[in-house]
Coordinates of C-alpha atoms and ligand atoms in Angstrom, one line a residue:
M263 CA 76.8 109.9 108.7
S264 CA 79.7 108.2 107.0
I265 CA 80.5 104.5 107.1
V266 CA 83.5 105.2 109.3
S267 CA 82.0 107.6 111.8
S268 CA 79.0 105.3 112.1
L269 CA 81.3 102.6 113.5
K270 CA 80.5 101.9 117.1
G271 CA 84.1 102.6 118.2
W272 CA 84.3 106.0 116.5
P273 CA 82.6 108.3 119.1
S274 CA 84.7 106.9 121.9
L275 CA 87.9 107.5 119.9
E276 CA 86.8 111.1 119.4
A277 CA 86.3 111.4 123.2
I278 CA 89.8 110.0 123.9
A279 CA 91.3 112.4 121.3
S280 CA 89.7 115.4 122.9
D281 CA 91.0 114.2 126.4
L282 CA 94.5 114.0 124.9
N283 CA 94.3 117.4 123.3
S284 CA 96.2 119.1 126.0
V285 CA 98.5 116.2 126.7
S286 CA 102.1 116.3 125.6
I287 CA 104.0 113.4 124.1
A288 CA 106.9 114.2 126.3
A289 CA 104.7 113.8 129.4
L290 CA 103.4 110.5 128.1
L291 CA 107.0 109.3 127.8
E292 CA 107.9 110.6 131.2
Q293 CA 104.9 109.0 132.9
D294 CA 105.6 105.5 131.6
S295 CA 109.2 104.2 131.8
Q296 CA 108.1 101.2 129.7
R297 CA 106.5 103.2 126.9
F298 CA 109.4 102.8 124.5
S299 CA 109.3 99.0 124.9
R300 CA 105.5 98.8 125.0
Y301 CA 105.1 101.1 121.9
S302 CA 107.5 99.4 119.6
L303 CA 107.7 96.1 117.8
E304 CA 109.9 94.0 115.5
A305 CA 109.1 92.1 112.4
A306 CA 110.9 90.9 109.2
G307 CA 114.2 92.7 110.2
L308 CA 112.4 96.0 110.9
F309 CA 111.9 97.8 114.2
L310 CA 109.1 100.3 114.6
D311 CA 109.1 102.8 117.5
Y312 CA 105.7 104.5 117.7
S313 CA 106.1 105.8 121.2
K314 CA 106.5 109.4 120.0
N315 CA 102.8 109.7 119.1
R316 CA 100.2 111.6 121.0
L317 CA 98.1 108.6 122.0
D318 CA 97.8 106.3 124.9
D319 CA 96.6 102.8 125.8
R320 CA 92.9 103.8 125.6
A321 CA 93.5 105.2 122.1
M322 CA 95.4 102.1 121.0
A323 CA 92.6 99.8 122.4
G324 CA 90.0 101.9 120.6
L325 CA 91.8 101.8 117.3
L326 CA 92.3 98.0 117.6
A327 CA 88.6 97.7 118.3
L328 CA 87.9 99.7 115.2
A329 CA 90.0 97.3 113.2
E330 CA 88.1 94.3 114.7
E331 CA 84.8 96.1 113.9
R332 CA 85.9 96.4 110.3
R333 CA 86.8 92.7 110.3
L334 CA 90.3 93.5 109.3
A335 CA 91.6 89.9 109.7
D336 CA 89.0 88.6 107.2
R337 CA 89.8 91.4 104.8
I338 CA 93.5 90.5 104.9
Q339 CA 92.6 86.8 104.2
A340 CA 90.3 87.9 101.4
M341 CA 93.2 89.8 99.7
V342 CA 95.9 87.2 100.0
S343 CA 93.7 84.4 99.0
G344 CA 92.8 86.0 95.6
E345 CA 89.3 87.2 96.2
R346 CA 88.3 90.0 93.7
I347 CA 88.5 92.7 96.3
N348 CA 89.1 95.5 93.7
L349 CA 85.4 95.6 93.0
S350 CA 85.2 98.6 90.7
E351 CA 87.6 96.9 88.3
G352 CA 86.5 93.3 89.1
R353 CA 90.0 92.2 89.9
A354 CA 91.9 90.2 92.6
V355 CA 94.8 92.0 94.3
L356 CA 97.6 89.6 94.6
H357 CA 101.0 91.3 94.7
T358 CA 101.7 89.0 97.7
A359 CA 101.6 86.0 95.3
L360 CA 104.6 87.5 93.4
R361 CA 106.9 87.0 96.4
S362 CA 105.3 83.8 97.7
Q363 CA 107.2 80.5 97.7
A364 CA 103.8 78.7 97.7
D365 CA 103.1 76.3 94.9
E366 CA 99.4 77.0 94.7
L367 CA 97.3 80.1 94.9
N368 CA 94.0 80.2 93.0
V369 CA 92.2 83.1 91.3
D370 CA 88.8 81.8 90.2
G371 CA 90.0 78.2 90.5
A372 CA 93.1 78.8 88.4
N373 CA 96.5 78.3 90.1
V374 CA 98.6 81.5 89.3
M375 CA 101.8 80.3 90.9
P376 CA 103.3 78.2 88.0
A377 CA 103.0 81.4 85.8
V378 CA 104.7 83.5 88.5
H379 CA 107.6 81.1 88.8
H380 CA 107.9 80.7 85.0
V381 CA 108.3 84.5 84.5
L382 CA 110.8 84.6 87.3
A383 CA 112.8 81.9 85.6
R384 CA 112.7 83.7 82.3
M385 CA 113.8 86.9 84.0
K386 CA 116.7 85.1 85.6
Q387 CA 118.0 83.7 82.3
F388 CA 117.6 87.0 80.5
V389 CA 119.3 89.0 83.3
R390 CA 122.2 86.6 83.4
R391 CA 122.7 86.9 79.7
V392 CA 122.7 90.6 79.7
R393 CA 124.8 91.0 82.8
C394 CA 127.5 88.6 81.7
G395 CA 127.7 90.1 78.2
D396 CA 126.1 87.1 76.5
W397 CA 123.2 89.1 75.0
L398 CA 124.6 90.9 72.0
G399 CA 123.3 94.0 70.2
V400 CA 122.9 94.2 66.4
T401 CA 126.6 94.8 65.8
G402 CA 127.7 92.0 68.1
K403 CA 128.6 94.1 71.1
P404 CA 127.4 93.4 74.7
I405 CA 125.0 95.7 76.4
T406 CA 126.4 98.6 78.5
D407 CA 123.3 100.6 79.2
V408 CA 119.7 99.7 80.0
V409 CA 116.9 102.3 79.7
N410 CA 113.6 101.6 81.4
I411 CA 110.8 103.5 79.8
G412 CA 107.7 103.6 82.0
I413 CA 105.8 105.9 84.2
G414 CA 103.9 105.8 87.6
G415 CA 104.1 102.2 89.0
S416 CA 106.1 101.2 85.9
D417 CA 108.9 103.6 86.9
L418 CA 108.8 104.8 90.5
G419 CA 109.0 101.4 92.2
P420 CA 111.8 99.9 90.0
K421 CA 113.7 103.2 90.0
M422 CA 113.5 103.6 93.8
V423 CA 114.7 100.0 94.4
A424 CA 117.4 100.0 91.7
E425 CA 118.9 103.2 93.2
A426 CA 118.6 101.8 96.7
L427 CA 120.4 98.5 95.9
F428 CA 123.0 100.0 93.6
D429 CA 126.4 98.9 94.9
P430 CA 129.2 101.2 93.9
L431 CA 131.7 99.0 95.7
S432 CA 130.9 95.8 93.8
D433 CA 132.2 95.0 90.4
A434 CA 129.9 92.0 90.2
R435 CA 127.9 94.0 87.7
A436 CA 130.9 94.4 85.4
N437 CA 130.4 93.4 81.8
P438 CA 133.3 91.7 79.9
Q439 CA 134.8 95.1 79.1
G440 CA 135.0 95.7 82.9
S441 CA 132.6 98.6 83.0
P442 CA 129.4 98.3 85.0
L443 CA 126.0 97.9 83.4
R444 CA 124.2 101.3 83.9
V445 CA 120.5 101.4 84.3
H446 CA 118.5 104.6 83.5
F447 CA 114.9 105.5 83.9
V448 CA 112.9 107.7 81.5
S449 CA 109.3 108.6 82.5
N450 CA 108.6 112.2 81.6
L451 CA 106.7 113.0 78.4
D452 CA 108.9 116.0 78.1
G453 CA 111.4 115.0 75.4
E454 CA 114.2 116.5 77.6
H455 CA 114.1 113.4 79.8
L456 CA 114.8 111.1 76.9
L457 CA 117.3 113.5 75.3
Q458 CA 119.3 113.9 78.4
T459 CA 119.3 110.2 79.2
L460 CA 120.4 109.2 75.7
A461 CA 123.1 111.8 75.5
G462 CA 126.4 109.9 75.6
L463 CA 124.8 106.4 75.1
S464 CA 125.7 104.2 72.2
A465 CA 122.6 102.7 70.4
E466 CA 124.7 99.6 69.6
T467 CA 125.1 98.8 73.3
T468 CA 121.8 100.1 74.7
L469 CA 118.8 97.9 75.7
F470 CA 115.4 99.5 76.1
V471 CA 112.9 97.9 78.6
V472 CA 109.5 99.3 77.7
T473 CA 107.5 98.8 80.9
S474 CA 103.7 99.4 80.8
K475 CA 101.0 97.3 82.3
T476 CA 98.5 98.5 79.7
F477 CA 100.9 99.4 76.9
T478 CA 98.5 102.3 76.1
T479 CA 100.0 105.0 78.3
M480 CA 100.7 108.1 76.2
E481 CA 103.9 109.1 77.9
T482 CA 105.5 105.6 77.7
L483 CA 104.5 104.9 74.1
T484 CA 105.7 108.3 73.0
N485 CA 109.1 107.8 74.6
A486 CA 109.3 104.2 73.3
R487 CA 108.6 105.3 69.7
S488 CA 111.2 108.1 70.0
A489 CA 113.7 105.7 71.4
R490 CA 113.1 103.3 68.6
R491 CA 113.6 106.1 66.0
W492 CA 116.8 107.1 67.8
F493 CA 118.0 103.6 67.7
T494 CA 117.3 103.2 64.0
E495 CA 118.8 106.5 63.1
Q496 CA 122.0 105.9 65.2
T497 CA 122.7 102.4 63.9
G498 CA 121.2 102.7 60.4
I499 CA 119.7 99.3 61.0
E500 CA 116.0 98.9 60.6
D501 CA 115.5 95.4 62.0
G502 CA 117.5 95.5 65.2
V503 CA 114.6 96.0 67.5
D504 CA 114.6 92.4 68.7
K505 CA 118.1 92.8 70.2
H506 CA 117.5 96.2 71.7
F507 CA 113.9 96.3 72.9
V508 CA 112.1 94.1 75.4
A509 CA 108.6 94.8 76.9
V510 CA 107.1 94.2 80.3
S511 CA 103.3 94.2 79.9
C512 CA 100.0 92.5 80.3
N513 CA 99.0 93.6 76.8
A514 CA 100.4 91.1 74.3
E515 CA 98.6 92.5 71.3
A516 CA 99.8 96.1 71.9
V517 CA 103.4 94.9 72.4
A518 CA 103.3 93.0 69.2
E519 CA 101.8 96.0 67.4
F520 CA 104.7 98.1 68.6
G521 CA 107.0 95.6 67.0
I522 CA 108.4 93.8 70.0
A523 CA 108.3 90.0 69.5
E524 CA 106.5 87.8 72.0
Q525 CA 109.7 86.1 73.1
N526 CA 110.9 89.6 74.2
R527 CA 107.8 90.2 76.3
F528 CA 107.8 89.5 80.1
E529 CA 104.3 89.2 81.2
F530 CA 102.3 90.0 84.3
W531 CA 98.7 89.9 85.1
D532 CA 95.7 92.1 85.8
W533 CA 95.7 91.1 89.4
V534 CA 98.9 93.1 89.9
G535 CA 98.2 96.8 90.4
G536 CA 100.6 99.2 88.7
R537 CA 101.8 100.7 91.9
Y538 CA 102.2 97.3 93.5
S539 CA 104.0 95.8 90.5
L540 CA 107.7 96.1 91.2
W541 CA 107.7 92.5 92.4
S542 CA 106.6 91.3 89.0
A543 CA 108.5 91.4 85.7
V544 CA 108.2 95.2 86.2
G545 CA 111.2 94.5 88.5
L546 CA 113.3 93.5 85.4
S547 CA 115.2 96.7 85.5
I548 CA 115.9 96.2 89.2
A549 CA 117.3 92.7 88.4
L550 CA 119.3 94.1 85.5
A551 CA 120.8 96.8 87.7
C552 CA 121.5 94.7 90.8
G553 CA 121.4 91.0 89.8
M554 CA 118.7 88.4 90.1
E555 CA 120.0 87.2 93.5
N556 CA 119.4 90.6 95.0
F557 CA 115.9 90.8 93.4
E558 CA 115.1 87.4 94.9
E559 CA 116.3 88.6 98.3
L560 CA 114.0 91.6 97.9
L561 CA 111.1 89.2 97.3
G562 CA 112.1 87.1 100.3
G563 CA 112.1 90.2 102.6
A564 CA 108.7 91.2 101.4
E565 CA 107.4 87.6 101.9
Q566 CA 108.6 87.7 105.5
M567 CA 106.6 90.9 106.1
D568 CA 103.6 89.2 104.3
K569 CA 103.8 86.2 106.7
H570 CA 104.0 88.5 109.7
F571 CA 101.0 90.6 108.4
C572 CA 98.9 87.5 107.8
T573 CA 99.6 85.8 111.1
A574 CA 100.6 88.3 113.9
P575 CA 97.7 89.3 116.2
L576 CA 96.5 92.8 115.3
A577 CA 98.0 94.4 118.4
D578 CA 101.5 93.1 117.5
N579 CA 101.2 93.5 113.7
M580 CA 103.5 96.1 112.4
P581 CA 101.6 97.2 109.3
V582 CA 98.4 97.3 111.3
I583 CA 99.9 99.4 114.0
L584 CA 101.5 101.8 111.6
A585 CA 98.1 102.1 109.8
L586 CA 96.1 102.7 113.0
V587 CA 98.6 105.3 114.3
G588 CA 98.2 107.0 110.9
I589 CA 94.3 106.9 111.2
W590 CA 94.7 108.5 114.6
N591 CA 96.9 111.3 113.3
R592 CA 94.8 111.8 110.2
N593 CA 91.3 111.5 111.5
L594 CA 91.4 112.1 115.3
L595 CA 94.2 114.7 115.4
A596 CA 93.3 116.2 112.0
I597 CA 96.9 116.2 110.7
P598 CA 96.8 116.5 106.9
S599 CA 100.2 115.4 105.8
V600 CA 102.9 112.9 106.5
M601 CA 106.6 113.7 105.9
V602 CA 108.5 110.6 105.0
T603 CA 112.2 111.1 105.6
P604 CA 114.7 108.3 105.1
Y605 CA 118.0 109.1 106.7
D606 CA 119.6 107.2 103.9
Q607 CA 120.7 108.6 100.5
R608 CA 120.0 105.2 98.9
L609 CA 116.3 105.8 99.7
A610 CA 116.2 109.2 98.1
S611 CA 113.4 108.1 95.8
F612 CA 111.4 106.4 98.5
P613 CA 109.1 109.4 99.3
A614 CA 108.2 109.8 95.6
Y615 CA 107.5 106.0 95.3
L616 CA 105.4 106.1 98.4
Q617 CA 103.5 109.2 97.2
Q618 CA 102.1 107.2 94.4
C619 CA 101.5 104.0 96.4
D620 CA 99.6 105.8 99.2
M621 CA 98.0 108.7 97.4
E622 CA 96.8 106.9 94.3
S623 CA 95.6 104.0 96.5
N624 CA 93.8 105.9 99.3
G625 CA 93.1 109.3 97.7
K626 CA 89.4 108.4 97.5
S627 CA 86.2 110.0 98.8
V628 CA 83.6 107.3 98.2
T629 CA 83.4 104.0 99.9
V630 CA 83.4 100.6 98.1
Q631 CA 79.6 101.0 98.0
G632 CA 79.8 104.4 96.3
E633 CA 78.7 106.4 99.4
P634 CA 80.7 109.4 100.6
V635 CA 83.4 108.5 103.1
A636 CA 82.8 111.8 104.9
V637 CA 86.0 111.5 106.9
K638 CA 89.4 112.5 105.6
T639 CA 91.3 109.7 103.8
A640 CA 94.9 109.6 102.5
P641 CA 97.1 112.3 103.9
V642 CA 99.5 114.2 101.6
I643 CA 102.7 112.2 101.5
W644 CA 105.9 114.1 100.9
G645 CA 109.5 114.3 101.9
A646 CA 113.2 114.0 101.0
P647 CA 116.2 112.3 102.5
G648 CA 117.5 113.5 105.8
T649 CA 119.6 115.5 106.4
N650 CA 118.7 117.6 103.3
G651 CA 115.2 118.4 104.5
Q652 CA 116.6 119.9 107.7
H653 CA 118.1 122.6 105.7
A654 CA 115.1 123.2 103.6
Y655 CA 111.6 122.8 105.0
M656 CA 112.1 121.5 108.6
Q657 CA 111.7 125.1 109.8
L658 CA 108.0 125.0 109.0
L659 CA 107.6 121.8 111.0
H660 CA 109.3 123.2 114.0
Q661 CA 107.8 126.7 114.0
G662 CA 105.1 126.9 111.4
N663 CA 101.4 126.5 112.1
E664 CA 100.6 123.5 110.0
P665 CA 100.6 120.2 111.8
V666 CA 102.7 117.4 110.2
A667 CA 103.3 113.8 111.2
T668 CA 106.6 112.2 110.3
D669 CA 107.9 108.8 109.5
F670 CA 111.7 108.5 110.0
I671 CA 113.5 105.6 108.3
L672 CA 117.0 104.7 109.2
A673 CA 119.6 101.9 109.0
L674 CA 121.6 101.5 112.2
K675 CA 124.7 100.5 110.2
P676 CA 126.0 102.0 107.0
R677 CA 126.8 100.1 103.9
Q678 CA 129.3 97.3 104.6
N679 CA 132.9 98.4 103.7
T680 CA 132.0 101.9 102.9
P681 CA 135.1 104.1 103.0
F682 CA 132.9 106.8 104.6
A683 CA 131.6 104.9 107.6
E684 CA 132.4 107.8 109.9
H685 CA 129.5 109.8 108.4
H686 CA 127.1 107.4 109.9
L687 CA 127.2 108.4 113.6
P688 CA 126.4 112.1 113.0
L689 CA 123.7 111.0 110.4
V690 CA 122.0 108.9 113.1
A691 CA 122.4 111.7 115.6
N692 CA 120.6 114.1 113.3
C693 CA 117.8 111.6 112.7
F694 CA 117.2 111.0 116.4
A695 CA 117.6 114.7 117.1
Q696 CA 114.9 115.8 114.7
A697 CA 112.5 113.3 116.1
E698 CA 113.3 114.5 119.6
A699 CA 113.1 118.2 118.7
L700 CA 109.7 117.7 117.0
M701 CA 108.4 116.0 120.0
R702 CA 109.9 118.1 122.8
G703 CA 110.0 121.6 121.3
R704 CA 111.3 124.5 123.4
S705 CA 109.4 126.8 125.7
R706 CA 110.0 130.5 125.9
D707 CA 111.5 130.2 129.4
E708 CA 114.0 127.5 128.1
A709 CA 114.9 129.8 125.2
A710 CA 115.3 132.8 127.4
A711 CA 117.4 130.9 129.9
A712 CA 119.7 129.7 127.1
L713 CA 120.1 133.3 125.9
V714 CA 120.9 134.6 129.4
A715 CA 123.5 131.8 129.8
A716 CA 125.0 133.0 126.5
G717 CA 125.4 136.5 127.9
R718 CA 122.3 138.4 126.9
N719 CA 120.6 140.6 129.5
Q720 CA 117.2 139.5 130.8
A721 CA 115.1 142.0 128.7
D722 CA 116.8 141.2 125.4
A723 CA 116.7 137.5 126.2
R724 CA 113.0 137.6 126.9
A725 CA 112.3 139.5 123.7
L726 CA 114.4 137.3 121.4
A727 CA 113.1 134.1 123.1
A728 CA 109.7 134.7 121.5
H729 CA 111.3 133.9 118.2
Q730 CA 113.0 130.8 119.5
V731 CA 109.9 129.0 120.8
L732 CA 109.2 125.6 119.2
P733 CA 105.8 124.4 120.1
G734 CA 106.8 120.7 119.8
N735 CA 104.4 117.8 120.4
H736 CA 104.6 116.7 116.8
P737 CA 104.1 113.0 116.4
S738 CA 106.6 110.7 114.6
N739 CA 107.3 107.1 113.9
M740 CA 110.8 105.7 113.6
V741 CA 111.4 102.7 111.4
L742 CA 114.8 101.1 112.0
M743 CA 116.7 98.3 110.3
D744 CA 120.2 96.9 111.1
R745 CA 121.4 97.5 107.5
L746 CA 119.7 98.4 104.3
T747 CA 119.8 95.1 102.4
P748 CA 117.6 93.7 99.6
A749 CA 115.7 91.8 102.3
T750 CA 115.1 94.7 104.6
L751 CA 114.1 96.9 101.7
G752 CA 111.6 94.3 100.6
A753 CA 110.2 94.2 104.1
L754 CA 110.0 98.0 104.3
I755 CA 108.1 98.3 101.0
A756 CA 105.7 95.5 102.0
L757 CA 105.2 97.2 105.4
Y758 CA 103.9 100.4 103.7
E759 CA 101.9 98.5 101.1
H760 CA 100.0 96.7 103.9
K761 CA 99.7 99.9 105.9
I762 CA 97.9 101.4 103.0
F763 CA 95.6 98.4 102.6
V764 CA 94.7 98.5 106.3
Q765 CA 93.8 102.2 106.2
G766 CA 91.7 101.5 103.1
V767 CA 89.8 98.8 105.0
I768 CA 89.2 101.2 108.0
W769 CA 87.9 103.9 105.6
G770 CA 85.9 101.4 103.6
I771 CA 87.4 102.5 100.3
N772 CA 88.8 100.6 97.3
S773 CA 92.6 101.1 97.6
F774 CA 93.2 99.4 94.2
D775 CA 91.4 101.5 91.6
Q776 CA 92.5 105.0 90.3
W777 CA 89.6 106.4 88.3
G778 CA 90.6 109.9 89.3
V779 CA 93.5 110.0 86.9
E780 CA 91.4 109.2 83.8
L781 CA 89.7 112.6 83.2
G782 CA 93.1 114.4 82.8
K783 CA 94.2 111.7 80.3
Q784 CA 91.0 112.1 78.3
L785 CA 91.2 115.9 78.3
A786 CA 94.9 115.7 77.2
K787 CA 93.9 113.7 74.2
T788 CA 91.3 116.3 73.1
L789 CA 93.8 119.1 73.8
V790 CA 96.5 117.4 71.6
D791 CA 94.0 117.7 68.7
D792 CA 93.1 121.3 69.6
L793 CA 96.7 122.4 69.9
D794 CA 97.7 120.7 66.7
S795 CA 95.0 122.2 64.4
Q796 CA 93.9 125.6 63.2
Q797 CA 90.2 124.7 63.6
S798 CA 88.3 126.3 66.4
P799 CA 89.1 124.3 69.5
S800 CA 86.5 121.9 71.0
P801 CA 84.5 123.5 73.8
H802 CA 86.6 124.5 76.8
D803 CA 86.3 127.1 79.5
S804 CA 87.6 130.6 78.6
S805 CA 90.8 130.1 80.5
T806 CA 91.8 126.9 78.7
R807 CA 90.7 128.5 75.4
G808 CA 92.9 131.4 76.1
L809 CA 95.9 129.1 76.8
V810 CA 95.3 127.1 73.6
E811 CA 95.3 130.4 71.6
R812 CA 98.5 131.5 73.3
F813 CA 100.1 128.3 72.4
R814 CA 99.0 128.5 68.8
A815 CA 100.3 132.1 68.5
A816 CA 103.7 131.0 69.9
Q817 CA 103.8 128.2 67.3
A818 CA 102.9 130.6 64.5
C819 CA 105.5 133.0 65.7
E820 CA 108.1 130.2 65.7
S821 CA 107.3 129.1 62.2
G822 CA 107.6 132.8 61.1
E823 CA 111.0 133.0 62.8
S824 CA 112.3 129.8 61.1
A825 CA 110.9 130.9 57.7
S826 CA 112.9 134.2 57.9
E827 CA 116.1 132.5 58.9
Ligands
LIG1006 O1 98.5 107.3 86.1 C1 97.7 106.1 86.4 C2 98.4 104.9 86.0 O2 97.5 104.0 85.5 C3 99.1 104.3 87.3 O3 98.3 103.6 88.1 C4 100.1 103.4 86.6 O4 101.1 103.0 87.5 C5 100.6 104.3 85.5 O5 99.5 105.0 85.1 C6 101.3 103.6 84.3 O6 100.5 102.7 83.7 P1 101.0 101.6 82.7 O7 102.0 100.7 83.5 O8 99.8 100.9 82.2 O9 101.7 102.3 81.6

């Protein structure tokens, strides 16, 4: 028996779930006129409606009892007070410290807050110099373009936030020449990413921010080396790195070895997980793109959510409720994936960011003690901005036979002063309509009646109606905010971070390691050698051996082609 299913509360939850098997969400809403107000809550500028889920008061009480049984409140305290809860790596997990106004927070007796505030102050000064054109490149010109080179947590979070907070209506980002500072992100090892990003950039006015917690990541270092070569070739200046390369990393030695001086390194610490690091100096590209004031507001919004998470009773605690509803859908209703769909173009990269945060954190199958979890853990997270998904994959949700839970995210008001404000009402209508359609569905009788009303005869209507049935009863959450601002975005990200933590606690897993990604990295190193040499490759399965041989043959053929040209 697994650690989770051996919990006292688990069997009763299973019994409640089987009772609710034949219940429709529409009926639950109809039976209780107060359900919307009882199954919704507000915190840190966000509103969560979870009333369109297939659960009732007994289920909620059972889930909350499970959280009590797992001593969730103690686990929250353990995390935010700097205990080394990441046991397999022996680390504290303190991304909350990065957005805290507190003066003191100790890890093993050492106060980490002065260092946090010191790095923020350095970032502020640097960002101001770059943005106001005070930081000059090797030929004395101000910076026009910033290229963040990083991958995973050193890319997805900063990229998502920089895109979300980009303000095309403001000229506050303008440099002295009057053109805005452009921030780009390069992550892919495929040289095309760097090539396409650098096309049209001037090396004399480009600043590279090499972001890597470890500074050993193959993708990032390969891109950074190529960027340095490009810079030197373009400018013809060998010693300009100091004015065009800064690093964000925990690894001072590797940064120095790369050739970036210590005064150009922005540090963070091993108690900041890569996928939780956008609040640290990893957010430098965010601050360069949007200004330090906006970055500070982002931190402020997250801190509001942290305070709520640490103090609100479990039953009124937004991350806790979102997590428990997720546990219900994943474990009790056996729904394998969650579609995350922001009805907001600014949040286009939010699903990709959340994919790493959730799936790298909770994609585990052993408990903290190394025992099998034996219940399903992280769902597959996927999605794209509404309304685009409606015209791509929503058909499968409405009429396919794979259950999917959905998180809708929406700002009630559009960007202030947008000239296209009239788009917002139909956007909101589409968002609410999808949630309603997923929940309500359409019966064959309803479909047939609509066809008859449209002029079809009874027999035709009946036949065609079979194709127009939508089973419905698909659960969804709706996260609303008044407007998307740095503060509400900070709160939104913190909401999901804490949701992930709570689910990890319930499943008894370590949400903060990622050993699973290591094997692929090791094999890639061996394969680089195998692909690069003519010797017989190191032992592989016959499929991989065949692929290596095919690659070598293609290379040989290419060399032959170039020799005959
Ligand atoms: O792929 C695993 C991972 O370690 C992520 O957890 C991390 O965000 C990413 O690689 C990048 O790591 P780094 O910031 O050390 O380059």
